[in-house]
Short mmCIF file of C-alpha atoms in Angstrom, two decimals:
data_model
loop_
_atom_site.label_atom_id
_atom_site.label_comp_id
_atom_site.label_asym_id
_atom_site.label_seq_id
_atom_site.Cartn_x
_atom_site.Cartn_y
_atom_site.Cartn_z
CA UNK A 30 47.29 -139.86 -32.47
CA UNK A 31 44.02 -141.59 -33.53
CA UNK A 32 43.18 -145.01 -32.17
CA UNK A 33 44.04 -148.22 -34.19
CA UNK A 34 40.94 -150.41 -34.82
CA UNK A 35 40.94 -153.79 -36.44
CA UNK A 36 39.21 -153.80 -39.73
CA UNK A 37 37.35 -157.13 -40.17
CA UNK A 38 36.01 -157.64 -43.72
CA UNK A 39 35.02 -161.28 -43.38
CA UNK A 40 36.63 -164.52 -44.61
CA UNK A 41 36.74 -163.40 -48.26
CA UNK A 42 38.97 -160.35 -47.43
CA UNK A 43 41.95 -161.86 -49.37
CA UNK A 44 39.72 -162.44 -52.46
CA UNK A 45 38.77 -158.82 -52.40
CA UNK A 46 42.50 -157.73 -52.16
CA UNK A 47 43.38 -159.83 -55.20
CA UNK A 48 40.38 -158.39 -57.10
CA UNK A 49 41.66 -154.87 -56.31
CA UNK A 50 45.17 -155.75 -57.68
CA UNK A 51 43.78 -157.34 -60.79
CA UNK A 52 40.95 -154.88 -61.65
CA UNK A 53 42.45 -151.58 -60.38
CA UNK A 54 46.19 -151.51 -59.59
CA UNK A 55 47.48 -153.58 -62.56
CA UNK A 56 45.31 -151.77 -65.12
CA UNK A 57 46.52 -148.39 -63.84
CA UNK A 58 50.09 -149.68 -64.25
CA UNK A 59 49.36 -151.02 -67.73
CA UNK A 60 48.00 -147.57 -68.88
CA UNK A 61 50.25 -145.17 -67.07
CA UNK A 62 53.35 -147.05 -66.18
CA UNK A 63 55.16 -146.05 -63.09
CA UNK A 64 54.27 -142.40 -63.55
CA UNK A 65 51.63 -142.52 -60.96
CA UNK A 66 53.99 -143.98 -58.28
CA UNK A 67 55.56 -141.46 -56.09
CA UNK A 68 59.35 -141.96 -55.25
CA UNK A 69 60.85 -140.53 -52.13
CA UNK A 70 63.48 -138.52 -54.13
CA UNK A 71 60.71 -136.76 -55.92
CA UNK A 72 59.40 -135.14 -52.63
CA UNK A 73 60.79 -131.67 -52.38
CA UNK A 74 58.40 -129.96 -49.94
CA UNK A 75 60.21 -128.68 -46.89
CA UNK A 76 59.21 -129.66 -43.33
CA UNK A 77 56.20 -127.81 -42.04
CA UNK A 78 54.82 -127.37 -38.54
CA UNK A 79 51.34 -127.68 -40.15
CA UNK A 80 51.93 -131.27 -41.10
CA UNK A 81 51.14 -133.60 -38.26
CA UNK A 82 51.48 -137.39 -38.19
CA UNK A 83 47.93 -138.89 -37.37
CA UNK A 84 48.84 -142.55 -37.12
CA UNK A 85 52.36 -144.14 -37.06
CA UNK A 86 52.72 -146.70 -39.79
CA UNK A 87 53.96 -149.90 -38.16
CA UNK A 88 56.16 -152.35 -40.21
CA UNK A 89 55.38 -155.80 -39.02
CA UNK A 90 59.00 -157.04 -39.66
CA UNK A 91 62.38 -155.67 -39.04
CA UNK A 92 63.72 -153.42 -41.67
CA UNK A 93 66.70 -155.70 -42.42
CA UNK A 94 64.26 -158.17 -43.99
CA UNK A 95 62.62 -155.52 -46.20
CA UNK A 96 63.44 -155.25 -49.81
CA UNK A 97 60.89 -152.76 -51.17
CA UNK A 98 57.79 -150.86 -49.96
CA UNK A 99 54.80 -150.15 -52.08
CA UNK A 100 51.39 -148.65 -51.28
CA UNK A 101 48.46 -147.74 -53.35
CA UNK A 102 45.88 -145.01 -52.50
CA UNK A 103 42.65 -146.53 -53.77
CA UNK A 104 40.11 -143.88 -52.32
CA UNK A 105 40.24 -140.38 -50.84
CA UNK A 106 43.32 -138.19 -50.22
CA UNK A 107 46.35 -138.52 -48.18
CA UNK A 108 49.25 -136.61 -46.69
CA UNK A 109 52.21 -138.90 -47.06
CA UNK A 110 55.47 -138.18 -44.98
CA UNK A 111 58.92 -139.50 -45.96
CA UNK A 112 61.95 -138.53 -44.02
CA UNK A 113 60.57 -135.34 -42.79
CA UNK A 114 59.01 -134.21 -46.10
CA UNK A 115 55.43 -134.50 -47.14
CA UNK A 116 53.39 -134.78 -50.31
CA UNK A 117 49.56 -134.57 -50.73
CA UNK A 118 48.21 -137.60 -52.92
CA UNK A 119 44.85 -138.23 -54.41
CA UNK A 120 43.39 -141.53 -55.49
CA UNK A 121 44.52 -143.33 -57.69
CA UNK A 122 48.04 -142.86 -56.72
CA UNK A 123 50.83 -144.94 -55.17
CA UNK A 124 54.29 -144.77 -53.60
CA UNK A 125 57.40 -146.94 -54.27
CA UNK A 126 60.37 -146.75 -51.85
CA UNK A 127 63.48 -148.80 -50.93
CA UNK A 128 63.72 -150.14 -47.41
CA UNK A 129 66.05 -147.24 -46.30
CA UNK A 130 63.16 -144.81 -46.23
CA UNK A 131 60.55 -144.46 -43.36
CA UNK A 132 57.18 -143.94 -44.93
CA UNK A 133 54.12 -142.74 -43.08
CA UNK A 134 50.93 -142.80 -45.02
CA UNK A 135 48.69 -140.99 -42.51
CA UNK A 136 49.40 -137.40 -41.98
CA UNK A 137 47.31 -134.20 -41.98
CA UNK A 138 47.69 -130.53 -42.70
CA UNK A 139 46.06 -128.39 -40.14
CA UNK A 140 43.04 -129.78 -38.17
CA UNK A 141 41.29 -131.76 -40.89
CA UNK A 142 42.05 -135.46 -41.21
CA UNK A 143 41.55 -136.74 -44.78
CA UNK A 144 39.70 -139.93 -45.53
CA UNK A 145 41.88 -142.58 -47.35
CA UNK A 146 41.95 -146.17 -48.22
CA UNK A 147 45.26 -147.92 -48.83
CA UNK A 148 46.59 -151.25 -50.12
CA UNK A 149 50.18 -151.80 -48.86
CA UNK A 150 52.82 -154.32 -49.93
CA UNK A 151 56.22 -154.94 -48.04
CA UNK A 152 58.33 -157.11 -50.26
CA UNK A 153 60.68 -159.06 -47.87
CA UNK A 154 63.63 -161.49 -48.18
CA UNK A 155 61.09 -164.37 -47.85
CA UNK A 156 58.18 -163.07 -49.88
CA UNK A 157 55.70 -160.26 -48.98
CA UNK A 158 53.39 -158.85 -46.39
CA UNK A 159 50.03 -157.38 -47.71
CA UNK A 160 47.51 -155.44 -45.74
CA UNK A 161 44.87 -152.80 -46.31
CA UNK A 162 43.92 -149.83 -44.03
CA UNK A 163 41.44 -146.92 -43.89
CA UNK A 164 41.87 -143.55 -42.22
CA UNK A 165 38.91 -141.57 -41.00
CA UNK A 166 38.64 -138.54 -38.77
CA UNK A 167 37.62 -140.89 -35.98
CA UNK A 168 40.18 -143.75 -36.16
CA UNK A 169 42.65 -145.76 -38.19
CA UNK A 170 41.35 -149.07 -39.36
CA UNK A 171 43.78 -151.86 -40.13
CA UNK A 172 43.03 -155.13 -41.89
CA UNK A 173 44.82 -158.54 -41.60
CA UNK A 174 48.46 -158.83 -42.38
CA UNK A 175 48.71 -161.47 -45.02
CA UNK A 176 51.94 -163.38 -45.27
CA UNK A 177 53.04 -164.58 -48.73
CA UNK A 178 56.06 -166.95 -48.70
CA UNK A 179 57.70 -166.79 -52.15
CA UNK A 180 61.43 -166.70 -52.73
CA UNK A 181 61.06 -165.45 -56.30
CA UNK A 182 59.57 -162.16 -55.21
CA UNK A 183 62.60 -160.45 -53.72
CA UNK A 184 64.87 -161.93 -56.65
CA UNK A 185 62.66 -159.98 -59.09
CA UNK A 186 63.15 -156.73 -57.23
CA UNK A 187 66.90 -157.15 -56.34
CA UNK A 188 67.92 -157.31 -60.06
CA UNK A 189 67.80 -153.58 -60.54
CA UNK A 190 67.88 -150.47 -58.45
CA UNK A 191 64.79 -148.92 -59.96
CA UNK A 192 61.96 -151.43 -60.46
CA UNK A 193 60.29 -150.73 -63.80
CA UNK A 194 56.74 -151.22 -64.95
CA UNK A 195 57.33 -154.84 -66.12
CA UNK A 196 59.02 -155.78 -62.81
CA UNK A 197 56.32 -154.20 -60.67
CA UNK A 198 53.52 -155.79 -62.64
CA UNK A 199 55.19 -159.16 -62.46
CA UNK A 200 55.49 -158.87 -58.54
CA UNK A 201 51.85 -157.77 -58.17
CA UNK A 202 50.75 -160.52 -60.61
CA UNK A 203 52.40 -163.19 -58.40
CA UNK A 204 50.81 -161.79 -55.36
CA UNK A 205 47.37 -161.69 -56.94
CA UNK A 206 47.75 -165.49 -57.52
CA UNK A 207 49.35 -166.46 -54.38
CA UNK A 208 47.70 -167.83 -51.32
CA UNK A 209 48.52 -166.41 -47.82
CA UNK A 210 50.58 -168.55 -45.71
CA UNK A 211 49.27 -167.72 -42.35
CA UNK A 212 45.62 -168.86 -42.10
CA UNK A 213 42.85 -167.49 -40.04
CA UNK A 214 41.99 -171.10 -38.81
CA UNK A 215 38.30 -170.54 -39.38
CA UNK A 216 37.78 -174.37 -39.63
CA UNK A 217 39.00 -174.47 -36.01
CA UNK A 218 36.18 -172.56 -34.52
CA UNK A 219 34.27 -174.32 -31.82
CA UNK A 220 31.36 -176.45 -33.16
CA UNK A 221 28.98 -174.56 -30.91
CA UNK A 222 30.15 -171.12 -32.32
CA UNK A 223 26.63 -170.16 -33.61
CA UNK A 224 25.05 -170.85 -30.26
CA UNK A 225 27.55 -168.72 -28.27
CA UNK A 226 26.69 -165.34 -26.66
CA UNK A 227 27.57 -162.34 -29.01
CA UNK A 228 30.48 -161.37 -26.89
CA UNK A 229 32.20 -164.82 -27.22
CA UNK A 230 31.60 -164.86 -31.02
CA UNK A 231 32.97 -161.51 -31.35
CA UNK A 232 36.05 -162.26 -29.31
CA UNK A 233 36.70 -165.43 -31.34
CA UNK A 234 36.32 -163.58 -34.58
CA UNK A 235 38.73 -160.87 -33.29
CA UNK A 236 41.34 -163.47 -32.24
CA UNK A 237 41.18 -165.43 -35.48
CA UNK A 238 41.62 -162.23 -37.46
CA UNK A 239 44.43 -160.61 -35.34
CA UNK A 240 46.44 -163.42 -33.47
CA UNK A 241 49.62 -162.30 -35.37
CA UNK A 242 49.41 -158.84 -33.68
CA UNK A 243 50.41 -157.77 -30.26
CA UNK A 244 47.21 -157.96 -28.38
CA UNK A 245 45.87 -157.06 -24.86
CA UNK A 246 43.01 -158.50 -23.10
CA UNK A 247 41.61 -155.03 -22.47
CA UNK A 248 41.69 -154.44 -26.26
CA UNK A 249 39.70 -157.59 -26.75
CA UNK A 250 37.11 -156.79 -24.14
CA UNK A 251 36.59 -153.30 -25.68
CA UNK A 252 35.95 -154.78 -28.96
CA UNK A 253 33.36 -157.09 -27.54
CA UNK A 254 31.76 -154.20 -25.54
CA UNK A 255 32.16 -156.01 -22.14
CA UNK A 256 34.59 -155.86 -19.19
CA UNK A 257 37.53 -158.27 -19.37
CA UNK A 258 36.51 -160.19 -16.22
CA UNK A 259 32.99 -160.80 -17.71
CA UNK A 260 34.58 -161.80 -20.99
CA UNK A 261 36.89 -164.32 -19.36
CA UNK A 262 34.03 -165.95 -17.46
CA UNK A 263 31.91 -166.20 -20.59
CA UNK A 264 34.92 -167.54 -22.58
CA UNK A 265 35.71 -170.14 -19.99
CA UNK A 266 32.12 -171.25 -19.89
CA UNK A 267 31.71 -171.63 -23.75
CA UNK A 268 35.18 -172.34 -25.06
CA UNK A 269 36.74 -174.13 -21.99
CA UNK A 270 39.75 -172.10 -21.74
CA UNK A 271 40.73 -168.36 -21.28
CA UNK A 272 40.87 -165.83 -24.23
CA UNK A 273 44.70 -165.56 -23.75
CA UNK A 274 45.14 -169.42 -23.81
CA UNK A 275 43.13 -169.50 -26.94
CA UNK A 276 45.30 -166.75 -28.40
CA UNK A 277 48.33 -168.86 -27.54
CA UNK A 278 46.90 -171.85 -29.32
CA UNK A 279 46.44 -169.89 -32.45
CA UNK A 280 49.88 -168.42 -32.35
CA UNK A 281 51.60 -171.65 -31.58
CA UNK A 282 49.74 -173.38 -34.44
CA UNK A 283 50.87 -170.66 -36.82
CA UNK A 284 54.54 -170.86 -35.34
CA UNK A 285 54.60 -174.57 -35.94
CA UNK A 286 53.43 -174.18 -39.52
CA UNK A 287 56.10 -171.59 -40.25
CA UNK A 288 58.94 -173.39 -38.66
CA UNK A 289 58.15 -176.75 -40.23
CA UNK A 290 57.15 -175.49 -43.82
CA UNK A 291 59.27 -172.45 -44.46
CA UNK A 292 62.95 -171.26 -44.03
CA UNK A 293 62.00 -168.08 -42.18
CA UNK A 294 64.32 -167.65 -39.24
CA UNK A 295 62.83 -168.64 -35.77
CA UNK A 296 63.31 -165.04 -34.56
CA UNK A 297 61.33 -163.68 -37.35
CA UNK A 298 58.64 -166.23 -36.95
CA UNK A 299 58.13 -164.96 -33.41
CA UNK A 300 57.33 -161.43 -34.67
CA UNK A 301 55.14 -162.84 -37.53
CA UNK A 302 52.84 -164.69 -34.96
CA UNK A 303 52.41 -161.64 -32.68
CA UNK A 304 55.30 -161.72 -30.16
CA UNK A 305 57.33 -158.60 -29.76
CA UNK A 306 59.91 -160.45 -27.48
CA UNK A 307 61.77 -163.63 -28.50
CA UNK A 308 62.01 -164.81 -24.80
CA UNK A 309 58.18 -164.76 -24.51
CA UNK A 310 57.74 -166.68 -27.74
CA UNK A 311 60.45 -169.20 -26.86
CA UNK A 312 59.05 -169.84 -23.33
CA UNK A 313 55.46 -170.27 -24.73
CA UNK A 314 56.66 -172.59 -27.45
CA UNK A 315 58.57 -174.71 -24.93
CA UNK A 316 55.57 -175.01 -22.73
CA UNK A 317 53.30 -175.83 -25.55
CA UNK A 318 55.48 -178.34 -27.42
CA UNK A 319 58.18 -179.43 -24.90
CA UNK A 320 60.97 -178.30 -27.27
CA UNK A 321 62.62 -175.06 -28.36
CA UNK A 322 61.75 -173.36 -31.64
CA UNK A 323 65.35 -173.85 -32.87
CA UNK A 324 65.11 -177.53 -32.19
CA UNK A 325 62.13 -177.78 -34.61
CA UNK A 326 64.39 -176.71 -37.44
CA UNK A 327 67.12 -179.12 -36.63
CA UNK A 328 64.73 -182.04 -36.49
CA UNK A 329 64.82 -184.30 -39.59
CA UNK A 330 61.25 -185.65 -39.64
CA UNK A 331 58.39 -183.65 -38.14
CA UNK A 332 54.63 -184.30 -38.35
CA UNK A 333 52.44 -181.22 -38.23
CA UNK A 334 50.37 -180.99 -35.03
CA UNK A 335 46.86 -180.76 -35.03
CA UNK A 336 44.99 -177.93 -33.20
CA UNK A 337 43.70 -180.28 -30.55
CA UNK A 338 47.23 -181.41 -29.64
CA UNK A 339 47.91 -178.13 -27.78
CA UNK A 340 48.11 -177.91 -24.02
CA UNK A 341 46.04 -175.30 -22.37
CA UNK A 342 48.72 -172.73 -21.77
CA UNK A 343 48.70 -168.98 -21.15
CA UNK A 344 51.22 -166.64 -22.72
CA UNK A 345 53.19 -164.08 -20.81
#
């Protein structure tokens, strides 16, 4: 398996994604309809020992919340695996599949790993999750997971078993005009950010881009090209708290926003802000706010907390 590396494209990444939807994907659908979208039932190639999975495609939410999966190959070539079968795709191409199918976008035939760039959409019961990724012979690069909260999206796709051109274009059009719900909190960077050592700036950029993923301190230190002990000392000196405490602040800020402004179940909120275990999320939330996540939903009036209102806590 190739290593997963965070793909940081800057603060305008979502703008670039919407431009791809509007100027590449939608025109392709307009001209060719759904004929360039591969459907799982159309894959007839038998399993082969020469086909190897390079990177496991991770779905950021439980499959029970998934309505439809879409992915568009923007550049390069890809070996797509679906339920043990495979298909070689060349850009521009796409794949559309119901939630029942396990899709892996990154396979290879033989020893050569193909270069590919993907834009993926997971339409869920609460909206959609959008991300982009890139596969090279050296690594798999994955961009931010953008959460779009829109109750109308799943309703569009639930009306029929086979989404047609008009429906798919309507869904993508809504996504292109939407604003991601989970922010990167760039405005919350320390005032002294530009004066900080490169390792601290890189760490902050990494955390703001990927707080909603499961993260390890060793991964953060590797990204900054320093050992974790040195990074912790620098972070404490310049930011005033540890990297893990800063990560907890970002996650808890996002969790509060989701719990107070959406109807997304608390258990799903936990995974959307980077926690793989509910118990860890609930304990951190209780330490930070003095109340359980489920109590937030039951409250009648809640004032959004500011970033500075957090206690200096460290996640498990």
